[in-house]
Structures are given as structure tokens and as C-alpha cells.
Short mmCIF file of C-alpha atoms in Angstrom, two decimals:
data_model
loop_
_atom_site.label_atom_id
_atom_site.label_comp_id
_atom_site.label_asym_id
_atom_site.label_seq_id
_atom_site.Cartn_x
_atom_site.Cartn_y
_atom_site.Cartn_z
CA UNK A 1 -14.16 -22.44 -8.19
CA UNK A 2 -14.72 -22.49 -4.80
CA UNK A 3 -14.64 -24.37 -1.49
CA UNK A 4 -17.56 -25.52 -0.40
CA UNK A 5 -18.93 -27.06 2.60
CA UNK A 6 -15.88 -27.01 4.32
CA UNK A 7 -15.09 -24.53 7.09
CA UNK A 8 -10.99 -23.74 7.54
CA UNK A 9 -9.86 -22.98 11.20
CA UNK A 10 -6.98 -21.44 12.55
CA UNK A 11 -6.08 -20.83 16.25
CA UNK A 12 -4.15 -17.24 16.18
CA UNK A 13 -3.86 -16.52 19.58
CA UNK A 14 -6.29 -14.00 21.03
CA UNK A 15 -9.24 -14.82 18.23
CA UNK A 16 -10.10 -17.79 16.08
CA UNK A 17 -10.58 -17.36 12.06
CA UNK A 18 -12.83 -19.82 9.85
CA UNK A 19 -12.49 -20.08 6.42
CA UNK A 20 -16.33 -20.41 5.48
CA UNK A 21 -15.60 -20.30 1.41
CA UNK A 22 -12.64 -19.65 -1.05
CA UNK A 23 -12.95 -19.21 -4.81
CA UNK A 24 -12.33 -17.89 -7.71
CA UNK A 25 -14.34 -14.85 -8.97
CA UNK A 26 -14.13 -14.65 -12.81
CA UNK A 27 -15.66 -11.94 -15.22
CA UNK A 28 -19.29 -12.13 -15.68
CA UNK A 29 -18.76 -12.00 -19.36
CA UNK A 30 -16.55 -14.55 -21.52
CA UNK A 31 -13.36 -12.28 -22.27
CA UNK A 32 -11.12 -13.47 -25.18
CA UNK A 33 -7.43 -15.16 -23.80
CA UNK A 34 -4.59 -12.65 -24.09
CA UNK A 35 -1.52 -11.57 -22.67
CA UNK A 36 -0.46 -8.05 -21.57
CA UNK A 37 3.05 -7.08 -21.19
CA UNK A 38 4.59 -5.67 -17.86
CA UNK A 39 5.33 -1.93 -18.35
CA UNK A 40 9.20 -0.77 -17.76
CA UNK A 41 8.07 0.69 -14.48
CA UNK A 42 6.48 -2.66 -13.31
CA UNK A 43 9.70 -4.08 -13.86
CA UNK A 44 10.93 -2.79 -10.74
CA UNK A 45 8.90 -4.45 -8.98
CA UNK A 46 10.07 -7.98 -7.32
CA UNK A 47 6.79 -10.08 -6.70
CA UNK A 48 5.22 -8.86 -3.43
CA UNK A 49 2.21 -7.94 -2.17
CA UNK A 50 0.92 -5.55 -0.19
CA UNK A 51 -2.55 -5.09 1.43
CA UNK A 52 -5.10 -2.09 1.97
CA UNK A 53 -7.72 -3.44 4.57
CA UNK A 54 -10.49 -1.24 5.77
CA UNK A 55 -12.82 -1.71 9.05
CA UNK A 56 -17.02 -1.00 9.31
CA UNK A 57 -18.94 -1.25 12.32
CA UNK A 58 -21.99 -2.97 11.97
CA UNK A 59 -24.30 -2.17 9.75
CA UNK A 60 -27.15 0.56 10.57
CA UNK A 61 -29.77 -1.34 8.83
CA UNK A 62 -30.43 -4.33 11.06
CA UNK A 63 -31.99 -5.94 8.52
CA UNK A 64 -28.82 -6.34 5.75
CA UNK A 65 -27.75 -9.68 6.49
CA UNK A 66 -23.93 -10.42 5.97
CA UNK A 67 -24.79 -13.10 3.06
CA UNK A 68 -26.65 -10.49 0.71
CA UNK A 69 -23.30 -8.36 1.27
CA UNK A 70 -21.38 -10.80 -0.10
CA UNK A 71 -23.33 -11.65 -2.70
CA UNK A 72 -23.75 -7.86 -3.89
CA UNK A 73 -19.70 -7.94 -3.43
CA UNK A 74 -19.04 -10.98 -5.78
CA UNK A 75 -21.87 -9.24 -8.36
CA UNK A 76 -20.30 -6.11 -8.40
CA UNK A 77 -16.74 -7.53 -8.73
CA UNK A 78 -17.50 -10.31 -11.65
CA UNK A 79 -18.78 -6.61 -13.76
CA UNK A 80 -15.64 -4.72 -12.68
CA UNK A 81 -13.55 -7.58 -14.23
CA UNK A 82 -14.53 -7.08 -17.64
CA UNK A 83 -12.76 -3.57 -18.02
CA UNK A 84 -10.24 -4.60 -15.32
CA UNK A 85 -9.61 -8.01 -17.59
CA UNK A 86 -6.06 -8.42 -16.30
CA UNK A 87 -6.79 -8.51 -12.74
CA UNK A 88 -8.50 -12.12 -13.29
CA UNK A 89 -5.71 -13.28 -15.01
CA UNK A 90 -2.09 -14.63 -13.84
CA UNK A 91 1.39 -13.64 -13.79
CA UNK A 92 3.38 -15.82 -16.07
CA UNK A 93 6.45 -15.65 -17.30
CA UNK A 94 6.94 -14.61 -21.48
CA UNK A 95 9.54 -16.13 -24.12
CA UNK A 96 12.02 -13.71 -23.13
CA UNK A 97 11.49 -14.27 -19.81
CA UNK A 98 10.09 -11.56 -18.54
CA UNK A 99 6.60 -11.42 -16.35
CA UNK A 100 3.46 -11.00 -18.32
CA UNK A 101 -0.25 -11.19 -17.45
CA UNK A 102 -1.87 -13.84 -19.07
CA UNK A 103 -5.47 -12.85 -19.51
CA UNK A 104 -7.31 -15.97 -19.23
CA UNK A 105 -10.04 -14.89 -16.21
CA UNK A 106 -8.91 -17.66 -14.18
CA UNK A 107 -10.28 -15.43 -11.44
CA UNK A 108 -10.08 -12.85 -8.61
CA UNK A 109 -9.47 -14.68 -5.67
CA UNK A 110 -12.41 -14.11 -2.92
CA UNK A 111 -12.30 -15.21 0.45
CA UNK A 112 -15.52 -15.24 3.29
CA UNK A 113 -14.45 -15.62 6.53
CA UNK A 114 -15.81 -14.90 10.05
CA UNK A 115 -13.10 -14.02 12.89
CA UNK A 116 -14.65 -15.01 16.69
CA UNK A 117 -13.96 -11.55 18.16
CA UNK A 118 -15.68 -8.08 18.49
CA UNK A 119 -14.52 -4.97 16.64
CA UNK A 120 -13.66 -3.18 19.97
CA UNK A 121 -11.15 -5.84 20.92
CA UNK A 122 -9.63 -6.15 17.72
CA UNK A 123 -5.91 -4.97 18.77
CA UNK A 124 -4.86 -3.35 15.20
CA UNK A 125 -1.53 -1.65 16.92
CA UNK A 126 0.04 -4.90 16.59
CA UNK A 127 -1.16 -5.78 12.84
CA UNK A 128 1.15 -8.95 12.65
CA UNK A 129 -0.66 -10.65 15.30
CA UNK A 130 -4.64 -9.30 14.13
CA UNK A 131 -3.93 -9.02 11.19
CA UNK A 132 -1.31 -11.33 9.45
CA UNK A 133 -2.76 -14.81 7.91
CA UNK A 134 -6.52 -13.89 9.84
CA UNK A 135 -8.19 -10.72 8.23
CA UNK A 136 -5.73 -10.96 5.28
CA UNK A 137 -4.58 -14.33 3.50
CA UNK A 138 -1.53 -16.13 4.44
CA UNK A 139 -0.43 -16.52 0.90
CA UNK A 140 -2.31 -15.03 -2.06
CA UNK A 141 -2.67 -17.25 -5.23
CA UNK A 142 -4.15 -14.82 -7.37
CA UNK A 143 -3.34 -11.28 -9.05
CA UNK A 144 -5.87 -9.79 -6.54
CA UNK A 145 -6.88 -11.63 -3.72
CA UNK A 146 -10.15 -9.85 -1.65
CA UNK A 147 -10.88 -11.13 1.91
CA UNK A 148 -14.18 -10.20 3.87
CA UNK A 149 -14.78 -10.96 7.18
CA UNK A 150 -17.37 -10.95 9.55
CA UNK A 151 -17.02 -10.06 12.98
CA UNK A 152 -18.77 -11.50 16.08
CA UNK A 153 -20.31 -8.32 16.73
CA UNK A 154 -21.51 -7.60 12.97
CA UNK A 155 -19.03 -5.47 11.97
CA UNK A 156 -16.59 -6.38 8.45
CA UNK A 157 -13.36 -6.23 7.47
CA UNK A 158 -12.51 -6.05 3.81
CA UNK A 159 -8.73 -6.72 2.73
CA UNK A 160 -7.35 -6.20 -0.85
CA UNK A 161 -4.20 -7.94 -1.32
CA UNK A 162 -2.47 -6.81 -4.74
CA UNK A 163 1.00 -8.50 -6.61
CA UNK A 164 2.67 -5.54 -6.72
CA UNK A 165 4.25 -6.55 -9.81
CA UNK A 166 0.89 -5.42 -11.30
CA UNK A 167 -0.47 -2.56 -9.21
CA UNK A 168 0.25 0.08 -7.34
CA UNK A 169 -1.24 2.44 -4.49
CA UNK A 170 -2.62 4.77 -6.98
CA UNK A 171 -4.58 1.28 -8.88
CA UNK A 172 -5.22 -0.21 -5.93
CA UNK A 173 -7.22 2.95 -4.62
CA UNK A 174 -8.92 3.51 -8.28
CA UNK A 175 -10.40 -0.31 -8.11
CA UNK A 176 -11.41 0.17 -4.87
CA UNK A 177 -13.32 2.86 -5.64
CA UNK A 178 -14.85 1.72 -8.63
CA UNK A 179 -16.07 -1.80 -6.57
CA UNK A 180 -17.91 0.28 -4.28
CA UNK A 181 -19.14 1.96 -7.59
CA UNK A 182 -20.55 -0.52 -8.76
CA UNK A 183 -21.33 -1.89 -6.23
CA UNK A 184 -24.45 0.54 -4.41
CA UNK A 185 -25.09 2.28 -8.55
CA UNK A 186 -24.39 -0.87 -10.72
CA UNK A 187 -22.04 1.00 -12.57
CA UNK A 188 -18.86 3.13 -12.70
CA UNK A 189 -18.23 6.52 -13.93
CA UNK A 190 -14.21 5.69 -15.21
CA UNK A 191 -12.87 2.68 -16.53
CA UNK A 192 -9.19 2.01 -15.70
CA UNK A 193 -7.12 1.86 -18.62
CA UNK A 194 -4.14 -0.66 -19.29
CA UNK A 195 -2.55 1.33 -21.90
CA UNK A 196 1.24 0.14 -22.00
CA UNK A 197 1.74 2.88 -24.47
CA UNK A 198 1.85 5.29 -22.23
CA UNK A 199 5.01 3.84 -20.79
CA UNK A 200 6.94 3.43 -23.99
CA UNK A 201 10.62 4.34 -23.70
CA UNK A 202 11.84 6.83 -25.79
CA UNK A 203 14.96 6.56 -28.15
CA UNK A 204 17.06 4.88 -26.53
CA UNK A 205 20.10 6.93 -26.20
CA UNK A 206 22.30 6.75 -22.89
CA UNK A 207 19.78 6.96 -20.01
CA UNK A 208 20.72 9.40 -16.98
CA UNK A 209 23.99 8.11 -14.93
CA UNK A 210 22.44 8.66 -11.91
CA UNK A 211 19.79 6.33 -12.17
CA UNK A 212 22.34 3.95 -11.82
CA UNK A 213 22.56 5.46 -7.96
CA UNK A 214 19.16 4.79 -7.54
CA UNK A 215 18.49 1.27 -8.93
CA UNK A 216 20.87 -1.54 -9.98
CA UNK A 217 19.86 -5.16 -11.40
CA UNK A 218 18.96 -7.29 -8.77
CA UNK A 219 21.24 -10.58 -8.04
CA UNK A 220 20.40 -13.56 -8.44
CA UNK A 221 18.35 -13.80 -5.16
CA UNK A 222 16.63 -11.02 -3.80
CA UNK A 223 18.51 -9.79 -0.45
CA UNK A 224 15.64 -11.00 1.55
CA UNK A 225 16.80 -9.91 5.19
CA UNK A 226 18.29 -12.82 7.56
CA UNK A 227 16.95 -11.08 10.65
CA UNK A 228 13.00 -11.29 9.53
CA UNK A 229 12.30 -12.02 12.81
CA UNK A 230 13.46 -8.96 14.14
CA UNK A 231 10.90 -6.36 12.49
CA UNK A 232 7.56 -6.29 13.64
CA UNK A 233 4.54 -4.33 12.46
CA UNK A 234 2.44 -0.85 13.93
CA UNK A 235 -0.60 0.89 13.73
CA UNK A 236 -0.78 4.17 15.17
CA UNK A 237 -3.39 7.58 15.10
CA UNK A 238 -1.56 10.93 14.55
CA UNK A 239 -4.65 13.80 15.25
CA UNK A 240 -4.65 16.72 12.72
CA UNK A 241 -3.48 18.92 15.62
CA UNK A 242 -0.12 17.34 15.81
CA UNK A 243 0.26 17.10 12.47
CA UNK A 244 -0.52 20.87 12.31
CA UNK A 245 2.31 21.02 15.19
CA UNK A 246 4.55 19.19 13.27
CA UNK A 247 4.18 21.04 10.21
CA UNK A 248 4.92 24.66 11.98
CA UNK A 249 8.08 23.62 13.43
CA UNK A 250 9.13 21.85 10.19
CA UNK A 251 8.84 25.82 8.09
CA UNK A 252 12.08 26.26 6.32
CA UNK A 253 13.93 28.99 8.13
CA UNK A 254 13.44 31.14 4.74
CA UNK A 255 10.03 30.85 5.70
CA UNK A 256 8.90 28.86 3.05
CA UNK A 257 6.25 26.25 4.83
CA UNK A 258 6.61 22.39 3.78
CA UNK A 259 4.28 20.22 3.16
CA UNK A 260 2.37 17.73 6.06
CA UNK A 261 4.26 14.90 4.35
CA UNK A 262 7.85 16.78 4.54
CA UNK A 263 6.89 17.45 8.01
CA UNK A 264 6.60 14.01 8.81
CA UNK A 265 9.04 12.64 6.70
CA UNK A 266 11.39 14.80 8.15
CA UNK A 267 10.82 13.94 11.51
CA UNK A 268 10.95 9.89 11.03
CA UNK A 269 14.41 10.65 9.67
CA UNK A 270 15.25 12.07 12.78
CA UNK A 271 14.11 9.49 15.08
CA UNK A 272 15.32 6.45 12.88
CA UNK A 273 18.51 8.13 12.87
CA UNK A 274 18.69 7.98 16.54
CA UNK A 275 18.72 4.37 16.44
CA UNK A 276 21.95 4.47 14.30
CA UNK A 277 25.55 3.38 15.48
CA UNK A 278 28.80 5.59 15.61
CA UNK A 279 29.39 6.84 12.29
CA UNK A 280 26.78 5.31 10.23
CA UNK A 281 24.51 6.65 8.30
CA UNK A 282 20.42 7.01 7.89
CA UNK A 283 18.87 6.45 4.37
CA UNK A 284 15.13 8.08 3.96
CA UNK A 285 13.50 6.70 0.57
CA UNK A 286 10.01 8.45 -0.67
CA UNK A 287 7.50 6.91 -2.94
CA UNK A 288 6.35 8.75 -5.65
CA UNK A 289 3.66 8.78 -7.81
CA UNK A 290 4.64 9.97 -11.36
CA UNK A 291 1.25 10.55 -13.02
CA UNK A 292 0.74 14.32 -12.73
CA UNK A 293 4.22 14.09 -14.54
CA UNK A 294 3.42 12.02 -17.60
CA UNK A 295 1.42 14.96 -18.81
CA UNK A 296 1.25 17.44 -21.53
CA UNK A 297 -2.45 18.52 -21.97
CA UNK A 298 -6.15 17.95 -20.49
CA UNK A 299 -6.42 14.67 -22.81
CA UNK A 300 -3.38 12.89 -21.54
CA UNK A 301 -4.05 14.02 -17.86
CA UNK A 302 -7.55 12.15 -17.79
CA UNK A 303 -5.82 9.12 -19.30
CA UNK A 304 -2.88 8.78 -16.88
CA UNK A 305 -5.50 9.67 -13.90
CA UNK A 306 -7.09 6.30 -15.36
CA UNK A 307 -3.72 4.54 -15.75
CA UNK A 308 -3.74 0.62 -14.05
CA UNK A 309 -0.53 -0.34 -13.13
CA UNK A 310 2.99 0.83 -11.52
CA UNK A 311 4.20 4.64 -12.11
CA UNK A 312 6.48 4.65 -9.12
CA UNK A 313 9.99 5.84 -8.12
CA UNK A 314 11.65 5.28 -5.17
CA UNK A 315 14.25 7.61 -4.88
CA UNK A 316 16.51 8.05 -1.54
CA UNK A 317 19.04 10.35 0.05
CA UNK A 318 21.34 9.39 2.68
CA UNK A 319 22.96 11.51 5.69
CA UNK A 320 25.10 10.95 8.18
CA UNK A 321 22.96 9.81 11.45
CA UNK A 322 25.10 12.50 13.69
CA UNK A 323 23.82 15.29 11.35
CA UNK A 324 20.28 14.37 11.14
CA UNK A 325 20.05 14.66 14.76
CA UNK A 326 21.72 17.49 15.67
CA UNK A 327 20.01 19.77 13.11
CA UNK A 328 16.86 21.36 13.98
CA UNK A 329 13.80 19.88 12.10
CA UNK A 330 13.37 22.71 9.71
CA UNK A 331 16.69 21.45 8.05
CA UNK A 332 16.09 17.72 7.88
CA UNK A 333 12.27 18.90 6.18
CA UNK A 334 15.03 21.08 3.94
CA UNK A 335 16.95 18.26 2.57
CA UNK A 336 13.57 16.20 2.12
CA UNK A 337 12.21 19.14 0.36
CA UNK A 338 15.24 19.29 -2.06
CA UNK A 339 15.80 16.26 -2.60
CA UNK A 340 12.46 15.20 -3.94
CA UNK A 341 12.19 18.31 -6.16
CA UNK A 342 15.28 17.06 -8.36
CA UNK A 343 13.51 13.63 -8.35
CA UNK A 344 9.69 14.73 -9.09
CA UNK A 345 10.25 15.47 -12.94
CA UNK A 346 8.81 14.53 -16.25
CA UNK A 347 12.75 14.23 -17.34
CA UNK A 348 12.85 11.28 -14.30
CA UNK A 349 10.17 9.69 -14.50
CA UNK A 350 11.26 9.54 -18.55
CA UNK A 351 14.37 8.45 -17.67
CA UNK A 352 13.58 5.64 -15.72
CA UNK A 353 11.42 4.00 -18.41
CA UNK A 354 14.85 4.19 -20.48
CA UNK A 355 16.95 2.96 -17.88
CA UNK A 356 14.67 0.24 -17.53
CA UNK A 357 14.68 -0.46 -21.02
CA UNK A 358 18.26 -0.15 -21.65
CA UNK A 359 18.83 -3.13 -18.61
CA UNK A 360 16.13 -5.61 -19.70
CA UNK A 361 15.70 -8.65 -19.58
CA UNK A 362 17.26 -8.38 -15.60
CA UNK A 363 15.71 -8.24 -12.87
CA UNK A 364 15.79 -4.61 -11.29
CA UNK A 365 15.42 -3.27 -8.01
CA UNK A 366 16.10 -0.56 -5.65
CA UNK A 367 19.14 0.69 -4.09
CA UNK A 368 17.66 1.54 -0.77
CA UNK A 369 16.31 -2.04 -0.49
CA UNK A 370 19.69 -3.25 -1.69
CA UNK A 371 21.85 -1.72 0.50
CA UNK A 372 19.68 -2.53 3.60
CA UNK A 373 19.96 -1.41 7.34
CA UNK A 374 23.71 -3.14 7.94
CA UNK A 375 25.29 0.07 6.90
CA UNK A 376 23.09 1.81 8.91
CA UNK A 377 18.97 2.74 9.11
CA UNK A 378 17.05 2.48 6.15
CA UNK A 379 13.28 2.75 5.37
CA UNK A 380 11.10 3.89 2.49
CA UNK A 381 7.68 6.59 3.52
CA UNK A 382 4.87 6.48 1.21
CA UNK A 383 2.34 9.18 0.85
CA UNK A 384 -1.22 7.22 0.76
CA UNK A 385 -3.14 10.40 0.68
CA UNK A 386 -4.73 9.11 -2.56
CA UNK A 387 -6.59 7.11 -0.29
CA UNK A 388 -9.65 8.04 0.71
CA UNK A 389 -11.72 5.64 2.41
CA UNK A 390 -14.96 7.53 3.29
CA UNK A 391 -15.33 6.83 -0.56
CA UNK A 392 -15.36 2.93 -0.12
CA UNK A 393 -19.13 2.87 1.36
CA UNK A 394 -20.40 -0.35 -0.67
CA UNK A 395 -24.05 -0.13 1.07
CA UNK A 396 -23.30 -0.57 4.33
CA UNK A 397 -21.88 2.73 5.44
CA UNK A 398 -18.70 3.98 4.95
CA UNK A 399 -15.40 2.62 7.35
CA UNK A 400 -13.94 4.29 10.71
CA UNK A 401 -10.71 3.11 9.71
CA UNK A 402 -8.29 2.13 6.85
CA UNK A 403 -4.57 1.10 6.51
CA UNK A 404 -2.56 -1.10 5.00
CA UNK A 405 -0.15 -4.06 5.79
CA UNK A 406 2.86 -4.81 4.24
CA UNK A 407 6.10 -6.59 5.77
CA UNK A 408 7.86 -6.60 2.15
CA UNK A 409 10.38 -9.27 2.97
CA UNK A 410 13.82 -7.07 3.26
CA UNK A 411 16.36 -5.22 4.71
CA UNK A 412 14.56 -2.12 4.21
CA UNK A 413 11.96 -0.89 6.62
CA UNK A 414 8.49 0.77 5.56
CA UNK A 415 5.98 3.60 6.69
CA UNK A 416 2.49 4.88 5.05
CA UNK A 417 0.53 7.19 5.97
CA UNK A 418 -3.50 7.52 4.87
CA UNK A 419 -6.13 9.80 5.89
CA UNK A 420 -8.02 9.17 8.28
CA UNK A 421 -12.15 8.32 7.52
CA UNK A 422 -13.43 9.75 10.51
CA UNK A 423 -11.27 12.52 11.66
CA UNK A 424 -10.81 15.63 9.56
CA UNK A 425 -7.41 15.86 8.88
CA UNK A 426 -5.99 13.01 11.03
CA UNK A 427 -4.16 10.32 9.77
CA UNK A 428 -3.78 6.59 10.12
CA UNK A 429 0.43 5.31 10.38
CA UNK A 430 1.66 1.95 9.56
CA UNK A 431 5.26 1.13 10.42
CA UNK A 432 7.60 -2.13 9.69
CA UNK A 433 10.94 -1.46 11.32
CA UNK A 434 12.79 -3.51 13.06
CA UNK A 435 12.08 -3.69 17.30
CA UNK A 436 14.51 -1.55 18.59
CA UNK A 437 13.88 1.19 15.90
CA UNK A 438 10.10 1.29 16.74
CA UNK A 439 10.60 1.64 20.63
CA UNK A 440 13.08 4.67 19.28
CA UNK A 441 10.69 6.12 17.36
CA UNK A 442 8.13 5.67 20.16
CA UNK A 443 10.17 7.49 22.24
CA UNK A 444 10.80 10.05 19.93
CA UNK A 445 7.52 10.37 18.62
CA UNK A 446 5.18 10.00 21.65
CA UNK A 447 3.82 13.16 21.40
CA UNK A 448 2.21 12.96 17.91
CA UNK A 449 1.87 9.09 17.45
CA UNK A 450 -0.72 7.47 19.51
CA UNK A 451 -1.41 3.50 19.84
CA UNK A 452 -4.12 2.75 17.27
CA UNK A 453 -7.16 1.73 19.42
CA UNK A 454 -10.50 1.41 17.64
CA UNK A 455 -12.74 2.10 20.35
CA UNK A 456 -12.01 5.37 19.99
CA UNK A 457 -12.83 5.48 16.36
CA UNK A 458 -16.42 4.42 16.87
CA UNK A 459 -19.92 5.93 17.00
CA UNK A 460 -21.53 6.41 19.53
CA UNK A 461 -24.38 5.67 17.78
CA UNK A 462 -23.24 2.52 16.40
CA UNK A 463 -25.35 -0.90 17.15
CA UNK A 464 -22.36 -1.97 18.39
CA UNK A 465 -22.12 -1.08 22.22
CA UNK A 466 -18.88 -0.60 23.58
CA UNK A 467 -19.24 -1.20 26.88
CA UNK A 468 -22.37 -3.49 26.74
CA UNK A 469 -24.17 -6.51 24.86
CA UNK A 470 -23.56 -6.70 20.99
CA UNK A 471 -27.17 -5.98 19.68
#
């Protein structure tokens, strides 16, 4: 189903976007109708829609036309939807009141658009103005929504918006990698698995009571913040040498080296604590992928590595803001390491599956989001190191940038790191925080975070000239 011969145009401040075509792309082979339950870990997620997007310069091959790129993408997508058939379905409510996937091959939403702006002028440092509703859809209507936007200069932005109840970041990465492989080679080396029995609960007993502190039964309506207008998104660039310096400062007082992620998370925790009021605490959650913890042999390791769905936990720690600001980064990084070490375990993830089973069919949610920032600053950090944007070559070159856009609508901030595809060891950092928190973070971390500027990432040999005419 497509919108043909109709152009939607929206005036979006500095540039306009035309939707040339909007359609549902089904699998290119008939699929039997079926229903796929969500796993217990899927049921921890509300209906929110994160987006990952990737920016490409104009292809070096001047004979490669945009419509040829679109045709190749859709052809590969229809093939991908045979092994990934749930992504062409719809999330519906089961007879027991829980969400499930109706695998009806309704199709993936595919949007072809045109943006009247050149790549070098695209301000991705302020994604609320340049990305929302322009380079990503305003309201996704399917389990998976893809948008490919041609820029005035011949560059391209490809975005992927997912229903979080069906996909986590690892799953998104797995789909995107396979889609690129299918587009360029006509096949994929490893098909995802939707085998829900991998996350079956154990014999019901008494779930770990500590999980009652991390998760809770959600109220009838999710606690969407009445202060949403006070949030803003920013995207920053972090050089490898800045990260190395931060990691050195975060080194344990006992001589133990902390990971880059622990160092950055500790640094963010300290900066956010400075935005707290007198006597307030500061809460930081860390999104953890549990696939590597749910394996007991080589065979199950391969299967879990291909598992499509949510295998996440969001533990958090809470400390007095004054304690976080007064202690050195090494002390804070130790706190991050210690609370993660107690949660990144097999028992934690197996216990979480059991805990959800004991609380069905209620909607569940993380306590970090529920408590919100009214009691002090609250935010979650996600490590997107599994994303390797350099792998996403669909036949017209590797992207110069990969990032996310996720204003998740709750009274808590969100931060995500992704590796840069052009700088060896560089990082791209997305933040969704209150305006005053962003101001504090920028003031505290001005030595390591730079406002993202696409012109700094463009290759000198690009067909898109930075300072002159576009060819």
C-alpha cells in the first residue's frame, strides 16, 4: 500500500521536507498468518519508539541515482522480511490482555523523502529542530518504520524507528547489519531467531525481592511528565583522546582500570548531581544487555547472539548529590562498577524473567522512570558500542555519522553513546535532558564534549564541496 503521486510538505524552520512516497513493504513471499507472544523481558517495555539514524555523503559513483538506491533497499527489505517475518506484523492485544505480534505480513512502513538542505548545513547538534518529524517520522504506524531522505546536495539520511516492545538496540543493530548485507550481496550470513523459549521462566518460586526495588507495577497511565516542554535533545562528539583522559582520571584508587563506559557514566553522574537541589539525591540507571549472561555453551551462545527481542535490564543506583560532587571521579566510577557488577549476572536476568512471570498480566516498568526527576535528577545511560556504523554500507559508501533520537516521554533523562564511523575511538553522544541539566553538563564537560558539526566529519574528497558549489 503506497501513497502515489502525492507530495506531503511540511515547513520545518530552516528547511522543508517532502514525503514523496509512503508505503508498506511486505515480504516478497506469502507467509502463513500466526501470532507471536512477547517475551517476559519484552513486557517490561512500554510502547515507546527509539530511532537510529545514519548520515551518508553523496555517492562517489556519480551514476548512482537516488531512485536506484531506493529500489535496491526495498528489494532487499522484502527478502529480509522472510526470516524477519514478525517485523512485518502488528502489535495487538492478546485474549489475556498482553501485547503480542500478529504476524500478518502487513508490511514495514517505508518512507521516501526529500529535504531542501545541504549536508554541511544540517544542524544535528539540535536534533529536536532538525531530526524530529523531518528525518524521522512523526508518528510511526508499524512495528518497524524506515525513512530514507535525499538531501539537496545528494547526501542521504537513513533512519530506523522501532517499537521498543519488539526490538532493543542490539536487535536493531542486527537487523540493520543484515539489511545492508542483503542489499549488497543478496543474502545474509546469519538469520535472527525469534525463539521465545530462550527466555522461558524457571519453575515458579519466590522471585528475588531485590527486583522489587528496580521494577514495579505501572499505574493505569504511564507517568508522562507534564514538564516535557522543558526537555531538549543534543548530540555531541567526543574525541578518542578525550575519552582516554577521562578513563585515566577514573582509574580506581586501588590501581584498577575502569572501562570507558564506566568512566563516562561516572563523569555524567557527577555533572548531573550538580543540577540537584539542596538535600536531593541523583539517580543513574544503566541499560544492560543480558545475552552474554544467558548462555551455558557454545551452541547457546550462537543462538542468543542471534536472538531478536529485548534482553535488557535497567538497574540504577542513587546517591546524595553532595557526595557525588565532592568525591573524585575515581570514587564515582568505583560506585558505577560496583553496582553494575552485582547486576550483570546470569541470576539477575533469569530472576528478572521469573519476576515478570509472577506479576503478569500487569504492565510493569522500571522504578527509575517512575520516581522521576521531581525527587532529584534522574537519567539512564545506554552503551551503543554494539553498533558499528561502518558496517552499514548499502552500496553507496559508509556513513559518516550514526546516532539515535529518543525523547522517551517520561520524567527522566536519557543518554546514549555510539562509536563514530570516521574517527578511530571517537564517540557520538546523544542526550535528552532538562534544559538546565544540559546547561550544567555542557559547562562541566566542555573539555571533552564538542557540539556535533557534520562539516568536521565530511571527507575532503567528498563530491559534496564544503565551501563551494555542489556537484
